[in-house]
XYZ file of C-alpha atoms in Angstrom:
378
model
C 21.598 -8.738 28.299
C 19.082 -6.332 26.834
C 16.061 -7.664 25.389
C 14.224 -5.861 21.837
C 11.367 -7.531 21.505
C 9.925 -7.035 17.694
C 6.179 -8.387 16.572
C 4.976 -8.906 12.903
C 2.350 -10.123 10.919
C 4.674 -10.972 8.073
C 5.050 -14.844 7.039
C 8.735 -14.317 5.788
C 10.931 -13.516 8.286
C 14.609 -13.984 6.478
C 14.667 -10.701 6.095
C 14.169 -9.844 9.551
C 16.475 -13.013 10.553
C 19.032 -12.127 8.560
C 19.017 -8.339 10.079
C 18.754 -10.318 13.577
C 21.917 -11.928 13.000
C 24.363 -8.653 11.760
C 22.738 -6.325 14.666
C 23.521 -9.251 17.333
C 27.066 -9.578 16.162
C 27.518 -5.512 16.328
C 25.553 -5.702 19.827
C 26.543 -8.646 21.817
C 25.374 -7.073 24.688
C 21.436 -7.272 22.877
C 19.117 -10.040 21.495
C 16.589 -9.275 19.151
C 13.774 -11.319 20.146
C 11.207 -11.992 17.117
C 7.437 -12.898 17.482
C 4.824 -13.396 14.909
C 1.179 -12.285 15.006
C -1.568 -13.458 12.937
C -3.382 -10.067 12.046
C -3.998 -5.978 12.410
C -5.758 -7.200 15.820
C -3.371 -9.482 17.319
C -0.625 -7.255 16.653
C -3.054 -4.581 18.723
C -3.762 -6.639 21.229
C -0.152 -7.082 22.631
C 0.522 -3.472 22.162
C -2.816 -3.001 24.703
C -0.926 -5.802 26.487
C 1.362 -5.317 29.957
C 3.865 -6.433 27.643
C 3.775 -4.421 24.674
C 6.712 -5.092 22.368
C 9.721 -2.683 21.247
C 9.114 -2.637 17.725
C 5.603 -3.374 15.606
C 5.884 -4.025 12.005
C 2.748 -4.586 9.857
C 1.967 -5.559 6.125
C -0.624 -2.592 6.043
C -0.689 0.708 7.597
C -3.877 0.780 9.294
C -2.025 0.648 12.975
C 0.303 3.679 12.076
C -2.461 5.715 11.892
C -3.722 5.245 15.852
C -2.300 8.378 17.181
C 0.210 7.897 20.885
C 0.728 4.049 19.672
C 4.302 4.741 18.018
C 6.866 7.336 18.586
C 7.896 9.736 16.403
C 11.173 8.644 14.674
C 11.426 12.050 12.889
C 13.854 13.391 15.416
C 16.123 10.251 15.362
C 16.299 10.815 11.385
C 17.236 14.045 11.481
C 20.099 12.885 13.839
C 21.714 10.737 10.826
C 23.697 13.059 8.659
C 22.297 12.941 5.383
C 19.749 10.691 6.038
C 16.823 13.148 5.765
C 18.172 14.270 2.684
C 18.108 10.130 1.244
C 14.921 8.926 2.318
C 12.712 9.330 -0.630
C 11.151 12.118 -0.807
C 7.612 10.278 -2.412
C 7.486 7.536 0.803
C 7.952 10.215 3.111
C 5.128 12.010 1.768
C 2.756 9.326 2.299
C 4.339 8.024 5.408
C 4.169 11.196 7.128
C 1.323 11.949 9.617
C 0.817 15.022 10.647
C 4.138 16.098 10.456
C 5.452 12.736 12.190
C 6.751 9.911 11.044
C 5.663 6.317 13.149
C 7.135 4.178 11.302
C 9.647 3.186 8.889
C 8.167 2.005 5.229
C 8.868 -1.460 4.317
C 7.890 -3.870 1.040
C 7.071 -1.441 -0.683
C 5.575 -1.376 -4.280
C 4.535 0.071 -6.883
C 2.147 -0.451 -10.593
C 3.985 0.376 -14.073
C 3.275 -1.144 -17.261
C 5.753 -3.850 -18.502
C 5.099 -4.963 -22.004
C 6.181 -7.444 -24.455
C 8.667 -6.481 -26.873
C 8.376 -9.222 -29.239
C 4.026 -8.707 -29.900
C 4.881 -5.126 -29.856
C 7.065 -6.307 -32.933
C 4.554 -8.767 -34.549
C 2.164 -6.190 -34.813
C 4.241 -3.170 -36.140
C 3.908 -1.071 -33.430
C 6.515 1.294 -31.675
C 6.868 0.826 -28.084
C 5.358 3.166 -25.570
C 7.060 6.346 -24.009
C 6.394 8.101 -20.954
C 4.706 10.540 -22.927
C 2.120 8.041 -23.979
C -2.041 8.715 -23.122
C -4.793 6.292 -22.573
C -6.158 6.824 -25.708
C -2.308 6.141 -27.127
C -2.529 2.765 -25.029
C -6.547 1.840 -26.130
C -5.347 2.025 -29.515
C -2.163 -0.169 -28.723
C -4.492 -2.753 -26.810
C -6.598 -2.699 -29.776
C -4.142 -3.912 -31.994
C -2.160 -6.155 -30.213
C -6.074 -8.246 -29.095
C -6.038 -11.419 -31.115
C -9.560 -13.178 -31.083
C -10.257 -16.668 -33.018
C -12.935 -17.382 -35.142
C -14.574 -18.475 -31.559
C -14.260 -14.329 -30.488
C -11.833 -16.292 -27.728
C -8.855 -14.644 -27.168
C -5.621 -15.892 -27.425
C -3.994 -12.810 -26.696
C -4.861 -9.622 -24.626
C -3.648 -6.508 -25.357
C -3.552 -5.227 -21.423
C -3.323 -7.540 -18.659
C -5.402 -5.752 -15.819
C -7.706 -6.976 -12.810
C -10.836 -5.315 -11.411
C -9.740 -3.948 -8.150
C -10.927 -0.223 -6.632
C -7.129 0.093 -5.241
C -5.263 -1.056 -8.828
C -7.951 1.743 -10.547
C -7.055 4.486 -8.350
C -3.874 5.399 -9.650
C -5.593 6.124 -12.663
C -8.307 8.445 -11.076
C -5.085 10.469 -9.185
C -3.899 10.667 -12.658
C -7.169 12.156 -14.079
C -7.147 14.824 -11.030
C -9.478 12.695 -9.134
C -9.577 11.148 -5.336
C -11.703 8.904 -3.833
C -11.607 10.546 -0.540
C -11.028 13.980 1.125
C -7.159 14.415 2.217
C -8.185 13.193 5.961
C -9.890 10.617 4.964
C -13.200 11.588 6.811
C -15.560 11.543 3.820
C -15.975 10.254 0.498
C -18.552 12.639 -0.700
C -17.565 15.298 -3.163
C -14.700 13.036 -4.017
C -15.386 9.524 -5.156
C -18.775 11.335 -7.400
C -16.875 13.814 -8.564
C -16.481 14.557 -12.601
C -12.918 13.638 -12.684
C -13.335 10.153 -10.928
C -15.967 9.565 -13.607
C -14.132 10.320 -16.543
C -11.917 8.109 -15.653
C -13.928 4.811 -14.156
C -16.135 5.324 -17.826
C -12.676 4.819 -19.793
C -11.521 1.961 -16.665
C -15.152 -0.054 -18.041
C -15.011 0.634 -21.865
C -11.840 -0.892 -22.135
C -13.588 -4.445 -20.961
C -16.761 -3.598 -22.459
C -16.196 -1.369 -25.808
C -12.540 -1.792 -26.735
C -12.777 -5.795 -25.300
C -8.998 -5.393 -25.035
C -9.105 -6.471 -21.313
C -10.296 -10.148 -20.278
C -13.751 -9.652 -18.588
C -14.712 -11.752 -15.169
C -15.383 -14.942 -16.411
C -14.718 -14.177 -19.780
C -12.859 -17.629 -21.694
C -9.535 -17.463 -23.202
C -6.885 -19.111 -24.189
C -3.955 -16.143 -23.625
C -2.440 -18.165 -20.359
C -1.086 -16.772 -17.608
C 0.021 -12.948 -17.623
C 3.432 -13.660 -18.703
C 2.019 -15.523 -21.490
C -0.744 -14.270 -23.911
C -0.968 -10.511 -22.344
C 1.099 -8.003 -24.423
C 0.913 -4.757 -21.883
C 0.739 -5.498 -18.237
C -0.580 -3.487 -15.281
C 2.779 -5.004 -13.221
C 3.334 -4.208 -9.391
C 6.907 -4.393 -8.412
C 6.474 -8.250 -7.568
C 5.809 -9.252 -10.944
C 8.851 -6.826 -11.927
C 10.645 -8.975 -9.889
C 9.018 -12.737 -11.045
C 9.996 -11.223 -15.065
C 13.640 -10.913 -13.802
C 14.295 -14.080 -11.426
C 12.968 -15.944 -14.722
C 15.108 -14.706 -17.027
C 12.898 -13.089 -18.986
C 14.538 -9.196 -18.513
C 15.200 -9.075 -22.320
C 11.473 -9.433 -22.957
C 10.324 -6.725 -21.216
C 10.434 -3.262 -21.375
C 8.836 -1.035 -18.911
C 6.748 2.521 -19.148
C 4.625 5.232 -17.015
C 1.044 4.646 -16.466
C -0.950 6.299 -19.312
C -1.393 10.049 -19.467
C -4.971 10.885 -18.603
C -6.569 14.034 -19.195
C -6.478 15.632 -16.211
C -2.806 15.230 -16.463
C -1.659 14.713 -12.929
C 1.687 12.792 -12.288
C 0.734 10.746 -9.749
C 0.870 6.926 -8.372
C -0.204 4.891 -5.940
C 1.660 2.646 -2.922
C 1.968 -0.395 -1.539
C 3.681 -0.597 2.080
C 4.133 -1.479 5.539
C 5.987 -0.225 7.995
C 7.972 -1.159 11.253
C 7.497 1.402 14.069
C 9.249 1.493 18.227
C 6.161 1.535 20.090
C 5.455 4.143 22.876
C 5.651 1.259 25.467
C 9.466 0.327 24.480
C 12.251 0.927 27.513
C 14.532 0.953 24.441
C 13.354 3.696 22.314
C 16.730 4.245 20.938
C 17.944 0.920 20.487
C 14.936 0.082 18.874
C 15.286 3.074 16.699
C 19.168 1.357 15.522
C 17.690 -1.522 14.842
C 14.888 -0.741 12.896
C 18.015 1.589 10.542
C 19.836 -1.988 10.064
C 16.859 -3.495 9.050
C 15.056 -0.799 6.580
C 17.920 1.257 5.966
C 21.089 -0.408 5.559
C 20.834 -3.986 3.722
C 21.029 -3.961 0.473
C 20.381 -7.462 0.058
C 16.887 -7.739 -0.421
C 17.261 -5.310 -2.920
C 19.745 -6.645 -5.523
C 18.098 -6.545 -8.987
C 18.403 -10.551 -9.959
C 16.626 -11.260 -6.793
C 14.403 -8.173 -5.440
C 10.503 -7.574 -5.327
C 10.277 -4.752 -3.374
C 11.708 -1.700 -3.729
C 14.003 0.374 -1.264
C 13.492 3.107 1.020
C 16.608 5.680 0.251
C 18.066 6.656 -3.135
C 21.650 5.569 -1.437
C 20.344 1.859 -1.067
C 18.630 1.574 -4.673
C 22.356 3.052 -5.826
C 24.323 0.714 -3.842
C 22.310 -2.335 -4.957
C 21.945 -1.668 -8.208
C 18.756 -0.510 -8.879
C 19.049 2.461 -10.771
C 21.503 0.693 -12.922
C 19.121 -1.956 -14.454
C 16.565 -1.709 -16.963
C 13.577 -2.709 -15.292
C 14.092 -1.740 -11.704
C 15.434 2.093 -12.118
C 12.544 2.955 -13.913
C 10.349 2.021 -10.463
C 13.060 3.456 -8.353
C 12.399 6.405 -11.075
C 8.578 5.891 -10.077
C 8.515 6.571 -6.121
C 9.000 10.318 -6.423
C 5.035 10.573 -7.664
C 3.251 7.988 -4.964
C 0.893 10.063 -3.400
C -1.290 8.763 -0.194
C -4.470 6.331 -1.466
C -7.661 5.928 0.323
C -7.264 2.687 1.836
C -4.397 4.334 3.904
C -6.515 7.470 5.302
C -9.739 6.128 6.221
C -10.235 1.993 7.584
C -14.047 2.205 6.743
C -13.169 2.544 3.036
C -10.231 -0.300 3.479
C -12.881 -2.831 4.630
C -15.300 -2.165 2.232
C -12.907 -3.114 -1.005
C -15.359 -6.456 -1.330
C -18.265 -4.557 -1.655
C -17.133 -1.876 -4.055
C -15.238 -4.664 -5.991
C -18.701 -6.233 -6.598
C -20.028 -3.442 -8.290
C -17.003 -2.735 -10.447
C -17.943 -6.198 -11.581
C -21.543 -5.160 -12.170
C -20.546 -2.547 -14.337
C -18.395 -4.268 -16.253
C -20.344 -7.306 -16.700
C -24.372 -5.775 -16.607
C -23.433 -1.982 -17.726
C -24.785 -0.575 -14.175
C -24.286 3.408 -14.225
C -20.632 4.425 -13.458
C -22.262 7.799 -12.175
C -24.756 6.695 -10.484
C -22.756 3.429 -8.815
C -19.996 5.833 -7.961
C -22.302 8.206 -6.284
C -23.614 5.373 -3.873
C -20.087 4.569 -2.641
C -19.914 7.401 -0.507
C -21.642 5.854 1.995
C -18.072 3.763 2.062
C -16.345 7.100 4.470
């Protein structure tokens, strides 16, 4: 009996069970053995470990980036007929690493707006196209913010967070990065004009236009699905909209044009990699194509939150065919790499750098001048 040992620091496993189970009836002659690991550093550990396991998978990518700790599954790819040609072309351009690829992207996701049909009707307003620009959507968010006599709102027209990672894909859009393309330095990147521009119109819209709740701000507009008429939605709360039943609500657009008028996004995902230590390179490799490549399970529209890694798969499942989903399957061709992938330093310091996004939202600290001191972030 032949023994692939696989280690992740996911908490749901049916996915992995479930791909466990169809490889072991196809293989009698293996067992898929699966282990879980609390963190990034326990995972590192047993690679360091005597007993390194076949396969790694990980929630973030910061291990895929430690050059000689996974092999290069380009060459197995290109052995698949067709299969180069089906992987998307947008993952593989952020999963790529110097012209290798170490592992295979999993849960991936994605931001789009969803809004709500029925406020868009209340207030008179045409829904929003692809060819739409933030000033388009200000004005929207404008009209569709209901304050009572109080100034409380009972409705929001943009449902958004303050996070450095959820604003980026609006910098890429305005021709901005926070880092340089290796990741090595921030400087001349997160202080330049076009991250600027677009972090002053990121604050107005709490502090000018008000159409975006403020930390700590009261309201009575509910949950997101509730009292927020445009949403800032990842693929998960794609998903939570359809489970509920609540497709027919929703319709879904393109981030905002900006005016530096990039097409570009940003990217959730992990990845499962065969570790240099495995005995079982290729058998690790098959594996890891049952699991990523060839379920389409996880990915059928009534029940899916991610989204999958070849155009075959989000065919097959139905993807392209629904009204919410293809336009994120639509989506993955413009994910370009984000900062927390290329550089750890900047990763860690999210806290931080979300702090001050709060000051200058909440005390008007300069976005110049606060941007300028996170390059001491990379």
């Amino acid at each position: 009996m032949t023994t692939i040992r696989l280690m992740t620091d996911f908490h749901h496993l049916h996915n992995l069970m479930d791909a466990k189970a169809s490889f072991e009836r196809d293989y009698p002659e293996v067992q898929i053995v699966l282990e879980q690991a609390t963190d990034h550093y326990e995972l590192m550990q047993a690679y360091k470990s005597d007993e390194a396991p076949d396969i790694i998978e990980s929630g973030g990518w910061a291990l895929f980036n430690y050059k000689g700790m996974f092999v290069d599954l380009l060459p197995y790819a290109e052995e698949v007929p067709g299969l180069m040609e089906d992987l998307n072309s947008g993952l593989m351009r952020v999963a790529c690493k110097d012209g290798n690829l170490p592992g295979l992207p999993v849960d991936v996701a994605l931001p789009l707006i969803l809004y709500r049909k029925d406020m868009f009707d209340a207030a008179g307003l045409p829904y929003p196209t692809d060819d739409w620009t933030w000033d388009d959507m200000i004005a929207m968010a404008k009209q569709l913010t209901i304050r009572g006599e109080n100034g409380v709102a009972r409705q929001f027209g943009f449902g958004f967070g303050v996070d450095i990672e959820e604003y980026e894909p609006f910098v890429m859009r305005n021709g901005g990065r926070y880092l340089s393309a290796d990741g090595s330095t921030a400087r001349g990147y997160v202080d330049q004009p076009a991250v600027i521009e677009a972090f002053r119109k990121l604050i107005d819209a709490y502090r000018v236009h008000r159409v975006i709740r403020n930390p700590g701000e009261p309201s009575e507009a509910g949950e997101l699905h509730q009292g927020f008429a445009m949403i800032f939605g990842f693929t998960w709360f794609a998903g939570g909209v359809v489970i509920h039943g609540l497709s027919d609500r929703y319709g879904v657009v393109g981030l905002p044009n900006m005016p530096g008028g990039e097409q570009s996004n940003m990217i959730y995902m992990g990845a499962a990699g065969v570790t240099t230590k495995s005995r079982q390179p290729r058998l690790a490799w098959e594996f890891l194509r049952r699991y990523a490549l060839d379920r389409r399970e996880p990915f059928r529209p009534e029940s899916a939150r991610t989204l999958p890694v070849t155009r075959s798969l989000a065919d097959a499942s139905g993807m392209t065919q629904h009204p919410i989903w293809s336009r994120y399957v639509q989506e993955l061709d413009r994910v370009q790499t984000s900062g927390f992938y290329i550089s750890e330093k900047w990763n860690s310091s999210r806290q931080l750098i979300n702090e001050d996004i709060h000051r200058m939202i909440t005390e008007g600290a300069d976005v110049a001048q606060t941007l300028k001191s996170w390059t001491r972030f990379a």
